[in-house]
mmCIF file of C-alpha atoms in Angstrom:
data_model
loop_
_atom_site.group_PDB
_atom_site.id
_atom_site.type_symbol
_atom_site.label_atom_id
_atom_site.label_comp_id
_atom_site.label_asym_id
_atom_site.label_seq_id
_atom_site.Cartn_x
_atom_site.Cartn_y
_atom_site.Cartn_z
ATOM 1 C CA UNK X 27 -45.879 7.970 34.359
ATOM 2 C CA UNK X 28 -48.596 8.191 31.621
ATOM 3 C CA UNK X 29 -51.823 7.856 32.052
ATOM 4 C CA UNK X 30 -55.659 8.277 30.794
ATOM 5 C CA UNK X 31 -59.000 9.153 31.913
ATOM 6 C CA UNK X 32 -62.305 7.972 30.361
ATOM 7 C CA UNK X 33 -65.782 8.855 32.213
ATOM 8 C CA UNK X 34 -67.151 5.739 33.637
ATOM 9 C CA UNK X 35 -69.700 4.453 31.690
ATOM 10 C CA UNK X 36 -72.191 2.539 30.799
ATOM 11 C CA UNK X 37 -73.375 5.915 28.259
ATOM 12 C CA UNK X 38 -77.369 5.128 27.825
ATOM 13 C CA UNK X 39 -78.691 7.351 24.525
ATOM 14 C CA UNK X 40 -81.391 7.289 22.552
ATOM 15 C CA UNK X 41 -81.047 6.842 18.543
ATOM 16 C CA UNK X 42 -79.630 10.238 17.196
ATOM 17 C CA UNK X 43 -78.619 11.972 20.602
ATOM 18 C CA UNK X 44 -75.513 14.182 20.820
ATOM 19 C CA UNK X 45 -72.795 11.662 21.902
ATOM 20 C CA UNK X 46 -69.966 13.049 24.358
ATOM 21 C CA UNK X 47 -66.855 10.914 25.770
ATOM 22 C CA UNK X 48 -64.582 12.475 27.952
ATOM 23 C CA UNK X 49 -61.031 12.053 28.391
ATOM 24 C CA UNK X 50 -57.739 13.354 30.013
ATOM 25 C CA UNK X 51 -54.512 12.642 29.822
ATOM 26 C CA UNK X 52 -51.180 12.739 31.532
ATOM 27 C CA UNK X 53 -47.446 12.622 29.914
ATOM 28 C CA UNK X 54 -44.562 14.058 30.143
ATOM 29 C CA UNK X 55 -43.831 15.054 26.614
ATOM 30 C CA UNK X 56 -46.090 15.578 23.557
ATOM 31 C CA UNK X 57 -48.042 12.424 22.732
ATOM 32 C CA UNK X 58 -50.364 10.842 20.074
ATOM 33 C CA UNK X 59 -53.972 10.275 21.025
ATOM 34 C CA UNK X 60 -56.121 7.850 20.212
ATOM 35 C CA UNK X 61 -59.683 6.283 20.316
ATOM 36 C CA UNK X 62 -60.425 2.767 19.733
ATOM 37 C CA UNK X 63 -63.545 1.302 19.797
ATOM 38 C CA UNK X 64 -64.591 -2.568 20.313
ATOM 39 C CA UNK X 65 -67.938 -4.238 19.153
ATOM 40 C CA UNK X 66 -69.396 -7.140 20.989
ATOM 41 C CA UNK X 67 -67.111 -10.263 20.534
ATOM 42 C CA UNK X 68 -64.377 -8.428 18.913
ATOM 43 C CA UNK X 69 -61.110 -6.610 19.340
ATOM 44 C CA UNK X 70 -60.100 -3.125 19.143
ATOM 45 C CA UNK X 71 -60.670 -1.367 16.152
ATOM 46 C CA UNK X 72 -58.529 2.196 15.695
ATOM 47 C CA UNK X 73 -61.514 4.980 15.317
ATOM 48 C CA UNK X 74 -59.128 8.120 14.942
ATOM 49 C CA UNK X 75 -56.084 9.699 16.143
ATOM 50 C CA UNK X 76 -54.522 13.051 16.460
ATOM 51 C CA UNK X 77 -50.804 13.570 16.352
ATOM 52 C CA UNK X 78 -50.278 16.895 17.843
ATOM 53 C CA UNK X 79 -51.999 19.587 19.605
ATOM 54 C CA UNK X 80 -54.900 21.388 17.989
ATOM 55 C CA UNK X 81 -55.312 18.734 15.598
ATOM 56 C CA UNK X 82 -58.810 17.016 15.315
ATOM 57 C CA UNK X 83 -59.348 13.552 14.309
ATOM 58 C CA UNK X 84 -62.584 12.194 12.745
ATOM 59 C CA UNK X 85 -63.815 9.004 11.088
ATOM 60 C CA UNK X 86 -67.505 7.692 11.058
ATOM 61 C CA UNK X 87 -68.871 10.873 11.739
ATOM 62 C CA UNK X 88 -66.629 10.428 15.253
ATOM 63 C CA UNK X 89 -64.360 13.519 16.048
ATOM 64 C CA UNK X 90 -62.056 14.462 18.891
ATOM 65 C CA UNK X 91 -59.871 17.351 19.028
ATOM 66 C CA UNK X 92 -56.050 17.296 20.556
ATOM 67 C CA UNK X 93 -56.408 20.116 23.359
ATOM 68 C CA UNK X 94 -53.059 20.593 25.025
ATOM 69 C CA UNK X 95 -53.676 23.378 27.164
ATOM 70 C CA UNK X 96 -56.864 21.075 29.201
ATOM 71 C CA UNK X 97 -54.872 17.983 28.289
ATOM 72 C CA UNK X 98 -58.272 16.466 27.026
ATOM 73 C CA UNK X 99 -59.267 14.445 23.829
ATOM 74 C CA UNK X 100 -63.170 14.041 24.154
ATOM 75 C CA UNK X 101 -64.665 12.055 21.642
ATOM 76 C CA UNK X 102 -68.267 13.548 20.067
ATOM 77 C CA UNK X 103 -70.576 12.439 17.564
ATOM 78 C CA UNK X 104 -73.492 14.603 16.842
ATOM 79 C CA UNK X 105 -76.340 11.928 16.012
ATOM 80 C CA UNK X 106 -75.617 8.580 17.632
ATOM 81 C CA UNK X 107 -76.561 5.229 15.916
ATOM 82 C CA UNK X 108 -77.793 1.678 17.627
ATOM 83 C CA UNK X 109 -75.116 0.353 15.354
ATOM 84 C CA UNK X 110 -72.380 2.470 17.903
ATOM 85 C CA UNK X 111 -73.188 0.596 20.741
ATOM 86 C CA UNK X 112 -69.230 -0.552 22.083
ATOM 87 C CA UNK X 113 -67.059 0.180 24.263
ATOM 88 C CA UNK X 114 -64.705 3.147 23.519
ATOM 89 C CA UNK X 115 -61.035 3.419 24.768
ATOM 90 C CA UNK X 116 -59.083 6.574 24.651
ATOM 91 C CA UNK X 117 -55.185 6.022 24.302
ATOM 92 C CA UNK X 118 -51.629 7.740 24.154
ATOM 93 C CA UNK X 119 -48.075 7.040 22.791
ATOM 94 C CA UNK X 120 -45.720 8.631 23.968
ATOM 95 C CA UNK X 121 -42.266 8.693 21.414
ATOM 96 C CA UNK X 122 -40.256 5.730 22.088
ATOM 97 C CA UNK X 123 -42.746 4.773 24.675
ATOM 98 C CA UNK X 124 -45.857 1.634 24.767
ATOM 99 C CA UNK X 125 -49.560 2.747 24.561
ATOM 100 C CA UNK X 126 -51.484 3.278 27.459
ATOM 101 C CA UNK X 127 -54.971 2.865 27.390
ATOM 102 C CA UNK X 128 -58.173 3.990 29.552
ATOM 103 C CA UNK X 129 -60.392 1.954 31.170
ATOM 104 C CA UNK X 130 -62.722 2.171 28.364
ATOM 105 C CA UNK X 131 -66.420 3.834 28.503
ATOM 106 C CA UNK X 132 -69.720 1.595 27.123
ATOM 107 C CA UNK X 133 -72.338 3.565 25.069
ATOM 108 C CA UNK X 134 -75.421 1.760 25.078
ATOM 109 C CA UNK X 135 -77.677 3.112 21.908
ATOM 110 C CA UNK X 136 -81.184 2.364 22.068
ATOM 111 C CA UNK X 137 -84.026 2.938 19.483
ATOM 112 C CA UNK O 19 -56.953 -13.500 5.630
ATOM 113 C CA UNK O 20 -56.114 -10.048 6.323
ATOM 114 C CA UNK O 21 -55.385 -8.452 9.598
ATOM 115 C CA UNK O 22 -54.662 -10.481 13.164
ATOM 116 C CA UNK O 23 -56.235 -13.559 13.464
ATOM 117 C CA UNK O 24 -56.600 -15.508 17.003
ATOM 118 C CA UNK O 25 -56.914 -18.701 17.984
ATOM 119 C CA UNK O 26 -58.615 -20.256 19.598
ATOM 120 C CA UNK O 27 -61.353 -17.812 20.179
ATOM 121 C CA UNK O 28 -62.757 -19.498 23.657
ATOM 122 C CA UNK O 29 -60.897 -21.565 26.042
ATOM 123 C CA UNK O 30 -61.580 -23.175 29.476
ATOM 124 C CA UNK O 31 -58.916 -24.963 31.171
ATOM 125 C CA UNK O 32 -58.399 -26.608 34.546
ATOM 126 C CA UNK O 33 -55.231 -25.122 36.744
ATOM 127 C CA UNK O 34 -53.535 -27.867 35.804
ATOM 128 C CA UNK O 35 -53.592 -27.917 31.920
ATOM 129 C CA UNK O 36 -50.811 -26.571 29.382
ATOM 130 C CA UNK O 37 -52.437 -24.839 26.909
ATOM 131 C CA UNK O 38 -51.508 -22.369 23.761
ATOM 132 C CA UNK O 39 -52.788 -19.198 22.130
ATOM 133 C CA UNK O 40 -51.766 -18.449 18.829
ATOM 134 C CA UNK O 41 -51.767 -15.132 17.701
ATOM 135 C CA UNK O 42 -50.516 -14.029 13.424
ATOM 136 C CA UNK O 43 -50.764 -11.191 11.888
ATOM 137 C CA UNK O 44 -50.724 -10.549 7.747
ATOM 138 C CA UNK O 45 -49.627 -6.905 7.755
ATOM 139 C CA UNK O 46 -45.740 -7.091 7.788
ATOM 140 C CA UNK O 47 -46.040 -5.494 10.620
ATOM 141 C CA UNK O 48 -42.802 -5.690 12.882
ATOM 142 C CA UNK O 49 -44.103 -5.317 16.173
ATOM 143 C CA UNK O 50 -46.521 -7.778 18.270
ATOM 144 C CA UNK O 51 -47.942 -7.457 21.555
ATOM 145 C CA UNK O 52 -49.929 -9.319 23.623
ATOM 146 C CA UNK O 53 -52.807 -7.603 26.253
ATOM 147 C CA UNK O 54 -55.104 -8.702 29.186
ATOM 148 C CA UNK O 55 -58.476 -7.681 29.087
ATOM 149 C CA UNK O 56 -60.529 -7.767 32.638
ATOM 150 C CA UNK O 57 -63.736 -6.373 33.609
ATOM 151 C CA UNK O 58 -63.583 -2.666 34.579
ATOM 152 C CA UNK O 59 -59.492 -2.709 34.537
ATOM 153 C CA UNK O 60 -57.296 -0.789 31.806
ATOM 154 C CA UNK O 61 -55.814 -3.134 29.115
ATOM 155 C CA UNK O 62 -52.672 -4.301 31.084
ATOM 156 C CA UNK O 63 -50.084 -4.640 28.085
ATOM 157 C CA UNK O 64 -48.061 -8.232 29.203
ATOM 158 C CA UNK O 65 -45.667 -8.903 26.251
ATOM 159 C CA UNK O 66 -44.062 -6.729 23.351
ATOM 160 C CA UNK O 67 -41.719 -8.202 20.593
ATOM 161 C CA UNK O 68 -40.341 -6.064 18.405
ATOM 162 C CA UNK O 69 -38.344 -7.980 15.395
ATOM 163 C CA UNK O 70 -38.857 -10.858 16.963
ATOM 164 C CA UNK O 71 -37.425 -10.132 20.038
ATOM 165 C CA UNK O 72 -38.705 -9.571 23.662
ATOM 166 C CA UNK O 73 -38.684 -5.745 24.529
ATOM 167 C CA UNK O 74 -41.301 -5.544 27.202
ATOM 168 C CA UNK O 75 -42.004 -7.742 29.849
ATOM 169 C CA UNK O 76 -44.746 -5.871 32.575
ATOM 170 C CA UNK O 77 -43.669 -8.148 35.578
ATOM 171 C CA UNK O 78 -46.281 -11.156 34.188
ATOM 172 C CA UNK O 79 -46.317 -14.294 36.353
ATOM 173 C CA UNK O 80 -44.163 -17.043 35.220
ATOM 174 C CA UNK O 81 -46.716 -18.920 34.276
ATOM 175 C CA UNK O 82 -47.538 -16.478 31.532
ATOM 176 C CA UNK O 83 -44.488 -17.671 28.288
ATOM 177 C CA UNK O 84 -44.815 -16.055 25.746
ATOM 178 C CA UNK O 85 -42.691 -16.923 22.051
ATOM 179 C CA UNK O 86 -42.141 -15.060 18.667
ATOM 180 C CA UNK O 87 -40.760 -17.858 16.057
ATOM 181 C CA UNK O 88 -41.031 -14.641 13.175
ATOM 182 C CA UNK O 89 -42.700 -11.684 12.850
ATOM 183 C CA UNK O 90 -45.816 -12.979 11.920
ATOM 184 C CA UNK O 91 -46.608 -15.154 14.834
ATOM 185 C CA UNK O 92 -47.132 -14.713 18.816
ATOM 186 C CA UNK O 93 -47.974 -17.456 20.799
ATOM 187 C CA UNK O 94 -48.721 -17.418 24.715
ATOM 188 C CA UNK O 95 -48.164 -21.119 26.325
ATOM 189 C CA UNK O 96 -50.102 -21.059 29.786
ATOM 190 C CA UNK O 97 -49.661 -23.605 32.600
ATOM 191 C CA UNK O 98 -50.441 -24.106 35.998
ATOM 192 C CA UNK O 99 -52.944 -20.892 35.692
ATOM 193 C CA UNK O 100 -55.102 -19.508 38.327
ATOM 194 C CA UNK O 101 -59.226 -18.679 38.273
ATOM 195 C CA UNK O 102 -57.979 -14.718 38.381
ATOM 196 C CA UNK O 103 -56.093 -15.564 35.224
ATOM 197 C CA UNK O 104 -59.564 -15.983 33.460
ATOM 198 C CA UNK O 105 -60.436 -13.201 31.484
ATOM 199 C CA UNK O 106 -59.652 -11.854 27.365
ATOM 200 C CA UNK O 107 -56.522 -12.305 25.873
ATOM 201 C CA UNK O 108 -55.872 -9.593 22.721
ATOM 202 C CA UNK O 109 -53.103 -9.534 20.228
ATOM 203 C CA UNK O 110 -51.775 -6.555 18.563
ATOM 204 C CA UNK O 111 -49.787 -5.671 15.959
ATOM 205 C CA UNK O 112 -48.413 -2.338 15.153
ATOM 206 C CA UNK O 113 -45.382 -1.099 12.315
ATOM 207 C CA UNK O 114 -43.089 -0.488 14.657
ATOM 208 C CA UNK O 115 -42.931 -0.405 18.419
ATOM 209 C CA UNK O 116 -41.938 3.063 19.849
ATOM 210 C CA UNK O 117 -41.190 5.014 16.961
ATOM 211 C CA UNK O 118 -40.577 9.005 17.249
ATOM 212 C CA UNK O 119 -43.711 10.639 17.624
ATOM 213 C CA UNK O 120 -45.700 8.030 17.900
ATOM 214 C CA UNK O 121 -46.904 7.459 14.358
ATOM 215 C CA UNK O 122 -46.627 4.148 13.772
ATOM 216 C CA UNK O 123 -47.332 3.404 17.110
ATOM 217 C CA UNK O 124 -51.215 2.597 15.320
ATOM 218 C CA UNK O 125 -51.758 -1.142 17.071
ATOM 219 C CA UNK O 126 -54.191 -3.723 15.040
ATOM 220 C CA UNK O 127 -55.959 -6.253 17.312
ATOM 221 C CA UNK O 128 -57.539 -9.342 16.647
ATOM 222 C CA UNK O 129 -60.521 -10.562 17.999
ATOM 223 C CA UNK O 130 -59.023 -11.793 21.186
ATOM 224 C CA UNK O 131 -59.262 -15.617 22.951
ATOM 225 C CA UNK O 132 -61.693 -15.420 25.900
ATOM 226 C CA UNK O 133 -59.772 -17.697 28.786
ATOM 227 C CA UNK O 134 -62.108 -19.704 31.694
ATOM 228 C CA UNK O 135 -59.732 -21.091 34.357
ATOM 229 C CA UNK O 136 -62.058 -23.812 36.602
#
């Protein structure tokens, strides 16, 4: 079956580090990927996606690139805010299929 | 109101209570789900209705009924729970549920009802 791979967190960086997720996936076909992101008291909030190979996603200065030959969708950010701190979820969808979701990796900004 | 709204948003109930969560979403979206959220565990995905009707059930415990009157509202009715049933309950919407490629597979949450069983 499906399934992804976040780096345990929690993520500890300073204001305006380099920020760097990872994640890995397995399917069987040619999936959707996905990060979501969830602040303190809330639910998940999409971040970006990326439909098929090679594409890149970005939103909020986030990006993550589709790479189907290491099966990886690692989610960067070049200068981190305090306002980032959440915990980030990397995700696929499969066609016809339900999401599956990672176990979900805290980043912990601090001034 | 816009998006998927929750409620209630806290809850603590003895094993022997009957209680609700109400889950509706403003988006026209057709498919709802609902999710358990634990400490250090993937979301585990319990119940998907898509046009109102069930088309996922992950082996949930019986105690654990959920019901889709329309497309807009989810409820879960818990009873007889256990203290490992304590943790955050999400909702999610999405367009569609399983669509071709995945592109409308996009699921919007709400804010989620945080569960205490004593």
């Amino acid at each position: 079956g499906n399934s992804v791979t976040q780096m345990e967190g929690p993520v500890t960086l300073s204001e305006e580090a380099f920020l760097t997720i990872n994640c890995t996936y397995t399917a069987t076909g040619y999936p959707s990927l996905f990060w979501y992101v969830q602040y303190p008291g809330e639910g998940l909030q999409l971040l970006l996606k990326a439909t098929k190979a090679d594409d890149k996603g970005s939103n909020k200065g986030f990006e993550a690139t589709y790479r189907k030959e290491t099966t990886s969708f690692h989610l960067e950010k070049g200068s981190v805010q305090v306002s980032d701190s959440a915990v980030y979820f990397c995700a696929l969808s499969e066609s016809y299929q339900k999401v599956t979701f990672g176990t979900g990796t805290k980043l912990q900004v601090i001034p | 109101e816009t998006g998927v709204t929750q409620t209630p948003r806290h809850l603590v109930m003895g094993m022997t209570n009957k209680k609700s969560l109400k889950c509706e979403q403003h988006l026209g979206h057709n498919a709802m789900y609902w999710y358990k959220q634990s400490a250090k565990k993937p979301l585990e995905l319990m119940f998907v209705y898509s046009l109102e009707e069930r088309v996922e059930n992950n082996s949930v415990p019986s105690r654990f009924s959920p019901e889709c009157p329309n497309s807009s509202h989810l409820f879960l009715h818990l009873h007889t729970l256990q203290p490992e049933d304590s943790a955050l309950y999400l909702c999610a919407s999405s367009q569609d549920f399983g669509s071709a490629r995945g592109h409308t597979d996009t699921q919007y949450f709400g804010p989620g009802t945080r569960l205490t069983v004593l």
